[in-house]
Tab-separated table of C-alpha atoms and ligand atoms in Angstrom:
chain	number	residue	atom	x	y	z
A	28	MET	CA	133.090	105.462	82.350
A	29	LYS	CA	132.495	109.662	82.447
A	30	THR	CA	130.153	110.501	85.277
A	31	LEU	CA	127.676	113.026	85.666
A	32	ILE	CA	129.660	115.245	87.922
A	33	PRO	CA	132.959	115.894	86.145
A	34	LYS	CA	136.625	115.322	88.589
A	35	GLU	CA	137.605	118.714	88.245
A	36	ILE	CA	135.306	119.351	91.052
A	37	LYS	CA	137.977	117.964	93.515
A	38	ASN	CA	140.177	120.910	93.130
A	39	ASP	CA	137.024	122.834	95.132
A	40	PHE	CA	138.003	120.588	98.216
A	41	PRO	CA	141.187	121.523	99.536
A	42	ILE	CA	141.611	118.255	101.622
A	43	PHE	CA	142.527	116.201	98.295
A	44	LYS	CA	146.012	118.028	97.965
A	45	ARG	CA	146.813	115.789	100.370
A	46	LYS	CA	148.925	113.074	100.334
A	47	ILE	CA	148.632	110.350	102.694
A	48	HIS	CA	151.393	107.797	103.203
A	49	GLY	CA	152.428	109.555	99.966
A	50	LYS	CA	149.385	108.507	97.931
A	51	SER	CA	146.850	110.909	96.481
A	52	LEU	CA	143.960	110.419	99.114
A	53	VAL	CA	140.510	108.551	98.038
A	54	TYR	CA	137.542	109.494	100.200
A	55	LEU	CA	135.342	106.473	100.467
A	56	ASP	CA	133.946	107.524	104.138
A	57	SER	CA	131.660	110.001	103.217
A	58	ALA	CA	128.624	108.616	104.796
A	59	SER	CA	130.352	108.782	108.375
A	60	SER	CA	131.216	112.500	107.130
A	61	SER	CA	131.897	114.337	103.846
A	62	GLN	CA	134.872	116.621	102.906
A	63	LYS	CA	134.571	120.702	102.417
A	64	PRO	CA	134.785	122.651	99.640
A	65	LYS	CA	136.922	125.987	99.994
A	66	GLN	CA	133.660	127.984	99.539
A	67	VAL	CA	132.382	126.580	102.621
A	68	ILE	CA	135.590	127.392	104.501
A	69	GLU	CA	136.291	130.433	103.499
A	70	ALA	CA	132.983	131.128	104.918
A	71	LEU	CA	133.948	130.282	108.352
A	72	SER	CA	136.723	132.303	108.363
A	73	ASN	CA	135.444	135.370	106.798
A	74	TYR	CA	132.489	135.294	109.201
A	75	TYR	CA	135.381	135.224	112.246
A	76	GLU	CA	137.168	137.577	110.393
A	77	LYS	CA	134.443	140.371	109.507
A	78	MET	CA	131.427	139.842	111.149
A	79	HIS	CA	131.390	137.841	114.232
A	80	ALA	CA	129.249	139.134	117.231
A	81	ASN	CA	126.412	137.004	119.019
A	82	ILE	CA	122.973	137.381	117.037
A	83	HIS	CA	119.664	138.924	118.182
A	84	ARG	CA	121.134	140.601	121.089
A	85	GLY	CA	123.287	143.886	119.326
A	86	ILE	CA	121.803	146.757	117.941
A	87	TYR	CA	125.090	147.480	115.565
A	88	THR	CA	126.495	146.928	112.905
A	89	LEU	CA	128.231	143.049	113.530
A	90	SER	CA	125.688	141.917	115.484
A	91	GLU	CA	122.902	142.909	112.921
A	92	GLU	CA	124.973	141.105	109.877
A	93	ALA	CA	125.459	138.490	111.986
A	94	THR	CA	122.282	137.808	112.939
A	95	LEU	CA	120.808	138.216	108.940
A	96	ALA	CA	123.662	135.995	107.660
A	97	TYR	CA	123.033	132.990	110.152
A	98	GLU	CA	118.807	133.324	109.510
A	99	ASP	CA	119.744	133.423	106.179
A	100	ALA	CA	121.224	129.937	106.513
A	101	HIS	CA	117.726	129.006	107.602
A	102	ARG	CA	116.353	129.940	104.810
A	103	LYS	CA	118.431	128.589	102.562
A	104	VAL	CA	117.651	124.983	104.346
A	105	ALA	CA	114.328	125.908	104.216
A	106	ARG	CA	114.012	125.828	100.102
A	107	LEU	CA	116.228	122.786	100.222
A	108	ILE	CA	113.489	121.004	101.604
A	109	ASN	CA	110.677	122.915	100.909
A	110	ALA	CA	109.861	124.031	104.332
A	111	LYS	CA	109.210	127.421	105.699
A	112	PHE	CA	111.519	129.378	107.780
A	113	LYS	CA	110.124	128.627	111.301
A	114	GLU	CA	110.244	124.958	110.690
A	115	ILE	CA	113.888	124.957	110.816
A	116	ILE	CA	115.800	124.752	113.719
A	117	PHE	CA	119.567	124.763	114.135
A	118	THR	CA	120.704	121.982	116.363
A	119	LYS	CA	124.541	120.463	116.892
A	120	ASN	CA	123.475	117.244	114.910
A	121	THR	CA	121.190	114.362	113.832
A	122	THR	CA	121.465	113.141	117.313
A	123	GLU	CA	120.694	116.013	118.862
A	124	SER	CA	117.759	116.739	116.265
A	125	ILE	CA	116.184	113.167	117.542
A	126	ASN	CA	117.203	113.736	121.425
A	127	LEU	CA	115.211	117.196	121.383
A	128	LEU	CA	111.967	114.948	119.840
A	129	ALA	CA	112.357	111.891	122.411
A	130	TYR	CA	112.351	114.506	125.130
A	131	SER	CA	109.858	116.779	123.839
A	132	LEU	CA	107.401	113.785	121.704
A	133	GLY	CA	108.011	111.789	125.306
A	134	LEU	CA	106.507	113.911	127.343
A	135	GLU	CA	102.945	113.081	125.896
A	136	LEU	CA	103.412	109.403	125.836
A	137	LYS	CA	101.550	107.585	128.538
A	138	LYS	CA	102.111	103.849	129.917
A	139	GLY	CA	101.503	100.971	126.886
A	140	ASP	CA	101.810	104.016	123.757
A	141	GLU	CA	104.116	102.066	121.163
A	142	ILE	CA	107.172	103.881	119.301
A	143	LEU	CA	107.385	102.021	116.238
A	144	LEU	CA	111.482	101.521	115.097
A	145	THR	CA	113.018	99.500	112.627
A	146	GLU	CA	115.332	96.840	113.245
A	147	MET	CA	118.031	98.996	110.832
A	148	GLU	CA	118.084	102.110	112.905
A	149	HIS	CA	121.387	103.740	113.500
A	150	HIS	CA	121.686	103.691	117.682
A	151	ALA	CA	120.697	107.493	117.390
A	152	ASN	CA	117.298	106.818	116.132
A	153	LEU	CA	116.953	104.158	118.772
A	154	VAL	CA	118.797	104.850	122.121
A	155	PRO	CA	117.302	107.820	122.591
A	156	TRP	CA	113.318	106.234	121.620
A	157	GLN	CA	114.189	103.017	124.059
A	158	GLN	CA	115.388	105.464	126.796
A	159	ILE	CA	112.179	107.739	126.626
A	160	ALA	CA	109.817	104.348	126.400
A	161	LYS	CA	111.561	103.266	129.743
A	162	ARG	CA	111.011	106.298	131.507
A	163	VAL	CA	107.392	106.440	130.785
A	164	GLY	CA	106.513	102.669	130.394
A	165	ALA	CA	106.308	102.875	126.492
A	166	VAL	CA	106.269	99.581	124.618
A	167	VAL	CA	109.205	99.900	121.133
A	168	LYS	CA	108.117	97.894	118.196
A	169	PHE	CA	110.428	97.294	115.286
A	170	ILE	CA	109.349	96.847	111.623
A	171	LYS	CA	111.749	93.741	110.515
A	172	VAL	CA	114.737	93.515	108.083
A	173	ASN	CA	114.875	91.316	105.748
A	174	LYS	CA	117.855	88.785	104.517
A	175	GLU	CA	118.714	91.621	101.988
A	176	GLY	CA	118.397	94.325	104.300
A	177	GLU	CA	114.858	95.405	102.900
A	178	LEU	CA	112.339	96.798	104.894
A	179	ILE	CA	109.010	94.335	105.663
A	180	VAL	CA	106.553	96.757	106.125
A	181	ASP	CA	103.747	94.986	108.029
A	182	GLU	CA	100.301	96.892	108.462
A	183	GLN	CA	99.221	94.982	111.720
A	184	LEU	CA	102.361	96.581	112.820
A	185	PHE	CA	100.577	100.221	112.869
A	186	THR	CA	97.731	100.389	116.020
A	187	LYS	CA	95.996	102.708	117.456
A	188	LYS	CA	97.915	102.690	120.460
A	189	THR	CA	101.460	103.445	118.073
A	190	LYS	CA	102.177	107.701	118.374
A	191	ILE	CA	105.663	107.978	117.030
A	192	VAL	CA	106.419	105.959	113.875
A	193	ALA	CA	110.583	106.890	113.486
A	194	VAL	CA	112.254	105.564	110.514
A	195	THR	CA	115.779	105.996	108.955
A	196	HIS	CA	115.071	107.012	104.762
A	197	ILE	CA	118.466	105.057	104.131
A	198	SER	CA	120.303	102.822	106.409
A	199	ASN	CA	123.810	103.958	106.471
A	200	VAL	CA	125.411	100.397	106.932
A	201	LEU	CA	123.642	98.736	103.555
A	202	GLY	CA	122.184	101.880	102.114
A	203	THR	CA	118.662	100.524	101.697
A	204	ILE	CA	116.514	103.280	100.387
A	205	ASN	CA	113.784	102.816	102.486
A	206	PRO	CA	109.583	103.626	101.212
A	207	ILE	CA	109.280	106.450	103.705
A	208	ALA	CA	106.388	107.815	101.808
A	209	GLU	CA	104.342	104.172	102.430
A	210	ILE	CA	105.255	104.289	105.546
A	211	ILE	CA	104.726	107.764	106.493
A	212	GLY	CA	101.015	106.916	105.339
A	213	LYS	CA	100.320	104.232	107.491
A	214	GLY	CA	101.705	106.121	110.720
A	215	HIS	CA	98.586	109.208	109.872
A	216	LYS	CA	96.319	106.269	109.337
A	217	VAL	CA	96.520	105.397	112.944
A	218	GLY	CA	97.257	108.800	114.140
A	219	ALA	CA	100.831	108.285	114.767
A	220	LYS	CA	104.126	111.488	114.232
A	221	VAL	CA	106.303	110.455	111.715
A	222	VAL	CA	110.059	111.252	112.257
A	223	ILE	CA	112.286	110.692	109.609
A	224	ASP	CA	116.177	110.028	110.104
A	225	ALA	CA	117.663	111.440	106.698
A	226	ALA	CA	120.727	111.493	107.541
A	227	GLN	CA	122.043	109.534	104.574
A	228	SER	CA	119.527	110.713	102.426
A	229	ILE	CA	119.415	114.548	102.506
A	230	PRO	CA	122.865	115.099	101.742
A	231	HIS	CA	122.606	113.202	98.156
A	232	MET	CA	118.755	113.367	96.638
A	233	PRO	CA	116.077	115.475	96.476
A	234	PHE	CA	113.779	115.882	99.247
A	235	ASP	CA	110.466	117.520	99.568
A	236	VAL	CA	109.026	118.010	103.080
A	237	LYS	CA	105.687	119.132	101.770
A	238	ALA	CA	105.523	116.340	98.919
A	239	LEU	CA	106.072	113.487	101.544
A	240	ASP	CA	104.230	115.240	104.280
A	241	ALA	CA	106.427	113.975	106.984
A	242	ASP	CA	106.215	115.785	110.763
A	243	PHE	CA	109.831	116.026	111.530
A	244	VAL	CA	112.743	115.399	109.601
A	245	ALA	CA	116.680	115.626	111.082
A	246	PHE	CA	119.679	115.489	109.479
A	247	SER	CA	123.490	117.234	109.782
A	248	SER	CA	125.524	119.620	108.209
A	249	HIS	CA	128.513	117.593	107.881
A	250	LYS	CA	127.519	114.693	105.807
A	251	MET	CA	126.647	117.745	103.113
A	252	LEU	CA	129.843	119.581	103.063
A	253	GLY	CA	129.326	121.763	105.753
A	254	PRO	CA	130.768	122.148	109.320
A	255	THR	CA	130.519	120.183	111.970
A	256	GLY	CA	128.627	121.343	115.114
A	257	ILE	CA	125.565	121.646	112.847
A	258	GLY	CA	122.479	120.086	112.023
A	259	VAL	CA	118.550	120.069	110.960
A	260	LEU	CA	115.166	119.871	112.755
A	261	TYR	CA	112.718	120.299	110.593
A	262	GLY	CA	109.435	119.925	112.530
A	263	LYS	CA	105.192	121.030	110.957
A	264	GLN	CA	105.578	124.641	112.337
A	265	GLU	CA	101.942	123.373	113.888
A	266	LEU	CA	103.172	120.790	116.254
A	267	LEU	CA	106.513	123.045	116.196
A	268	GLU	CA	104.107	124.976	118.188
A	269	GLN	CA	102.526	122.727	120.701
A	270	MET	CA	105.303	121.412	121.583
A	271	THR	CA	107.694	121.751	125.223
A	272	PRO	CA	111.069	123.045	124.311
A	273	PHE	CA	114.181	121.034	125.127
A	274	LEU	CA	116.486	123.734	125.934
A	275	TYR	CA	116.053	126.651	128.143
A	276	GLY	CA	117.772	129.983	128.618
A	277	GLY	CA	119.090	133.088	126.699
A	278	ASP	CA	117.304	133.654	123.110
A	279	MET	CA	114.313	131.340	123.381
A	280	ILE	CA	112.374	134.000	125.898
A	281	LYS	CA	109.555	136.425	124.979
A	282	GLU	CA	109.119	137.513	128.415
A	283	VAL	CA	110.695	136.005	131.945
A	284	THR	CA	109.559	136.631	135.452
A	285	LEU	CA	110.988	135.288	138.709
A	286	GLU	CA	107.783	132.547	138.417
A	287	ASP	CA	107.446	131.919	134.554
A	288	SER	CA	108.783	132.449	131.404
A	289	THR	CA	107.196	132.643	127.780
A	290	PHE	CA	108.706	131.124	124.833
A	291	ASN	CA	109.925	132.818	121.550
A	292	ASP	CA	108.392	132.698	118.379
A	293	LEU	CA	109.730	129.779	116.088
A	294	PRO	CA	112.630	128.519	115.345
A	295	TRP	CA	114.038	130.680	118.321
A	296	LYS	CA	111.949	128.451	120.716
A	297	PHE	CA	114.078	125.678	120.263
A	298	GLU	CA	117.337	127.592	119.669
A	299	ALA	CA	118.577	128.321	123.540
A	300	GLY	CA	121.463	129.948	124.238
A	301	THR	CA	124.090	131.511	121.723
A	302	PRO	CA	124.274	128.843	118.369
A	303	ASN	CA	127.051	127.362	116.356
A	304	ILE	CA	126.853	131.178	114.097
A	305	ALA	CA	130.034	130.573	112.368
A	306	GLY	CA	128.128	126.577	111.613
A	307	GLY	CA	125.100	127.551	110.694
A	308	ILE	CA	126.316	130.669	108.300
A	309	ALA	CA	129.025	128.174	106.687
A	310	PHE	CA	125.973	125.478	106.139
A	311	GLY	CA	123.677	127.748	104.556
A	312	THR	CA	127.258	128.229	102.138
A	313	ALA	CA	127.089	124.263	101.987
A	314	VAL	CA	123.748	124.119	100.734
A	315	GLU	CA	124.198	126.753	97.938
A	316	TYR	CA	127.026	124.763	96.648
A	317	LEU	CA	124.716	121.443	96.357
A	318	THR	CA	121.865	123.409	94.844
A	319	ASN	CA	124.230	125.097	92.361
A	320	ILE	CA	125.346	122.053	91.096
A	321	GLY	CA	121.839	120.400	91.671
A	322	MET	CA	120.285	117.603	93.827
A	323	HIS	CA	119.237	115.355	91.191
A	324	ASN	CA	122.642	115.537	89.500
A	325	ILE	CA	124.429	114.416	92.519
A	326	GLU	CA	121.372	111.870	92.746
A	327	GLN	CA	122.972	110.596	89.050
A	328	HIS	CA	126.259	110.588	89.472
A	329	ASP	CA	125.745	108.563	93.397
A	330	LYS	CA	123.870	105.971	91.243
A	331	GLU	CA	126.322	105.770	88.060
A	332	LEU	CA	129.121	105.470	90.603
A	333	LEU	CA	127.661	103.153	93.188
A	334	LYS	CA	126.443	100.908	89.888
A	335	TYR	CA	130.601	100.971	88.654
A	336	ALA	CA	131.234	100.141	92.320
A	337	HIS	CA	129.001	97.015	92.627
A	338	GLU	CA	130.248	95.744	88.933
A	339	GLN	CA	133.719	96.616	90.033
A	340	LEU	CA	134.019	95.039	93.257
A	341	SER	CA	131.927	92.078	92.174
A	342	LYS	CA	134.658	91.100	90.206
A	343	VAL	CA	136.818	90.609	92.924
A	344	LYS	CA	137.514	86.863	94.633
A	345	GLY	CA	136.301	86.989	97.974
A	346	ILE	CA	134.159	89.479	98.095
A	347	THR	CA	130.596	89.340	99.563
A	348	ILE	CA	128.140	91.913	99.241
A	349	TYR	CA	125.340	93.094	101.555
A	350	GLY	CA	122.399	95.129	101.231
A	351	PRO	CA	119.635	94.651	98.125
A	352	LYS	CA	120.572	93.600	95.083
A	353	ASP	CA	118.403	95.467	93.087
A	354	LEU	CA	120.860	99.074	92.875
A	355	LYS	CA	116.859	100.895	92.178
A	356	LYS	CA	116.534	100.282	96.250
A	357	LYS	CA	120.072	101.281	97.540
A	358	SER	CA	121.942	104.709	97.949
A	359	SER	CA	126.097	105.177	97.622
A	360	ILE	CA	126.728	102.790	100.376
A	361	ILE	CA	128.244	99.346	100.427
A	362	ALA	CA	128.493	97.432	102.749
A	363	PHE	CA	131.252	94.155	102.526
A	364	ASN	CA	133.569	91.814	103.841
A	365	PHE	CA	136.634	90.621	102.217
A	366	GLU	CA	138.307	87.064	102.687
A	367	ASP	CA	138.076	86.143	106.257
A	368	ILE	CA	139.932	89.445	107.009
A	369	HIS	CA	138.829	91.623	109.807
A	370	PRO	CA	137.365	94.953	108.430
A	371	HIS	CA	139.779	96.612	110.817
A	372	ASP	CA	142.909	94.913	109.397
A	373	VAL	CA	141.380	95.959	105.820
A	374	SER	CA	141.126	99.744	106.454
A	375	SER	CA	144.558	100.195	108.038
A	376	ILE	CA	146.004	98.279	105.312
A	377	LEU	CA	144.250	100.427	102.646
A	378	ASP	CA	144.772	104.142	104.250
A	379	THR	CA	148.145	102.697	103.716
A	380	GLU	CA	147.524	103.515	100.143
A	381	GLY	CA	145.658	106.833	100.880
A	382	ILE	CA	142.358	105.300	100.591
A	383	ALA	CA	139.858	105.943	103.514
A	384	ILE	CA	137.229	103.140	104.035
A	385	ARG	CA	134.778	102.868	107.528
A	386	GLY	CA	135.175	99.290	109.438
A	387	GLY	CA	133.192	98.201	112.196
A	388	HIS	CA	129.665	98.446	113.442
A	389	HIS	CA	129.286	101.492	111.660
A	390	CYS	CA	126.450	102.527	114.969
A	391	ALA	CA	123.554	99.972	113.979
A	392	MET	CA	124.682	97.206	116.511
A	393	PRO	CA	121.176	95.167	115.807
A	394	LEU	CA	120.911	95.037	112.173
A	395	MET	CA	124.387	93.718	112.627
A	396	LYS	CA	123.400	91.231	114.738
A	397	ILE	CA	120.521	90.447	112.310
A	398	LEU	CA	122.793	90.112	109.661
A	399	ASN	CA	124.705	87.711	111.479
A	400	LEU	CA	127.872	90.184	111.346
A	401	GLN	CA	130.454	91.040	113.997
A	402	SER	CA	131.121	94.103	111.757
A	403	SER	CA	131.839	94.854	107.989
A	404	CYS	CA	133.464	97.585	105.411
A	405	ARG	CA	131.931	100.148	103.969
A	406	LEU	CA	132.254	102.199	101.324
A	407	SER	CA	130.527	105.455	100.583
A	408	LEU	CA	130.737	107.908	97.880
A	409	TYR	CA	129.764	111.219	97.153
A	410	LEU	CA	129.941	114.381	94.452
A	411	TYR	CA	133.447	114.332	94.489
A	412	ASN	CA	134.418	110.940	93.907
A	413	THR	CA	135.473	109.132	90.371
A	414	THR	CA	135.877	105.524	88.773
A	415	GLU	CA	139.117	106.084	89.631
A	416	ASP	CA	138.730	105.778	93.300
A	417	ILE	CA	137.112	102.705	92.841
A	418	ASP	CA	139.954	101.234	90.464
A	419	ALA	CA	142.175	102.553	93.155
A	420	LEU	CA	140.096	100.517	96.359
A	421	VAL	CA	139.685	97.586	93.477
A	422	LYS	CA	143.940	97.820	92.898
A	423	ALA	CA	144.431	98.011	96.619
A	424	LEU	CA	141.788	94.980	97.413
A	425	GLU	CA	145.094	92.983	96.192
A	426	LYS	CA	147.722	94.355	98.437
A	427	VAL	CA	145.258	93.460	101.122
A	428	ARG	CA	145.029	90.299	100.008
A	429	LYS	CA	148.555	89.382	99.396
A	430	VAL	CA	149.750	90.764	103.269
A	431	PHE	CA	146.956	88.196	104.862
A	432	LYS	CA	148.374	85.392	102.496
B	523	C6P	N1	126.560	107.850	110.595
B	523	C6P	C1	128.310	106.735	110.236
B	523	C6P	O1	129.344	106.520	109.455
B	523	C6P	P1	125.465	112.648	113.608
B	523	C6P	O2	126.139	111.833	114.355
B	523	C6P	O3	124.336	113.253	114.761
B	523	C6P	O4	125.520	113.863	113.012
B	523	C6P	O5	124.537	111.451	112.877
B	523	C6P	C2	124.157	110.644	113.800
B	523	C6P	C3	123.130	109.351	112.642
B	523	C6P	C4	121.727	109.446	112.402
B	523	C6P	N2	121.161	108.839	111.868
B	523	C6P	C5	122.081	108.199	110.154
B	523	C6P	C6	121.222	107.046	109.696
B	523	C6P	C7	123.177	108.211	110.472
B	523	C6P	O6	124.198	107.393	109.194
B	523	C6P	C8	124.159	108.543	111.528
B	523	C6P	C9	125.601	109.403	111.383
B	523	C6P	C10	127.724	108.265	110.302
B	523	C6P	O7	127.439	105.978	109.570
B	523	C6P	C11	128.308	108.031	112.136
B	523	C6P	S1	128.201	107.144	113.265
């Protein structure tokens, strides 16, 4: 089967030259973190070799160049999701973006207010809300998940008391694509602010914050070909302007006296201290790389591979696949178990064949409990994966079976 993105794309990713235990690398763990094309790696070294200086501080060539490149990266990200420059805040990762929101929006919460999450959240979109709720006496409620791992969006959960709705766009365990437009609409109807955890969606599909009318969106560079240590918080300008900063210090201020301070314009009001300049600039390069391929093409490629992977894995005796059966409701993530072999054992035997998958609870313990699972194997696909990668996995599973016979 020929996929939309040619397999020669792997040549852009130096890591695929590596052998693991003497075998070609088959990387099926991009939901955890994606691999990096040489353009991104070169952007990092180019910055340190030719441009490094602190931003927003020096009136000299290096500092001005670094400032322009770092700001330009914000513009590239803004264009990717149809946001304004001022609405793009660089953070460390999705986790920090959501912690920023939980702190800042948490300051407006009162006892008895409600925060609505789903039962399928990654810990990053659960623990910060849980903790803020405990501090202010708010109540955390949950949209339930059915047996196929889809949300049951019950209108009655949205009440006058609901102040924040925070949901994942795509489950990092099951790949379920959630009806976020419907959830945003329901949240707004009761006057709540709606936060979308888009860590697993923005790397894989077109995403338009304006069309969705999302209030806040969080995602990470490292899952979309960019460096680690850089993430994004999108927020509607009028909301960010009203919000209290999360971190205080250099660069986020306008004027400071010994008694008080005023804060900088957006987005810098939320980017205190020297940021990850190199990471930010190289993230801009990653966004450019994705945009050149086209997010529609990446989405289509992932869909084709998901279908192929489902077909091939379903033929393997002893496989149980979790999540939506209707592949239209599913992104390129497959959670499965094999025979009664522990996922850690499956993963480590696959590793001897050069194959990387994830095994465990995937940082979503409540969801695993609902699915009545301790852990699972998980494969996740991206633009550099091929049908040959799936074939290699299927073949290697037979080796796993033999070891445990
Ligand atoms: N999921 C996975 O293997 P950070 O670590 O901050 O970049 O992303 C956190 C995060 C938040 N939400 C969702 C839906 C996620 O999938 C993740 C990260 C990885 O599934 C690592 S646990």
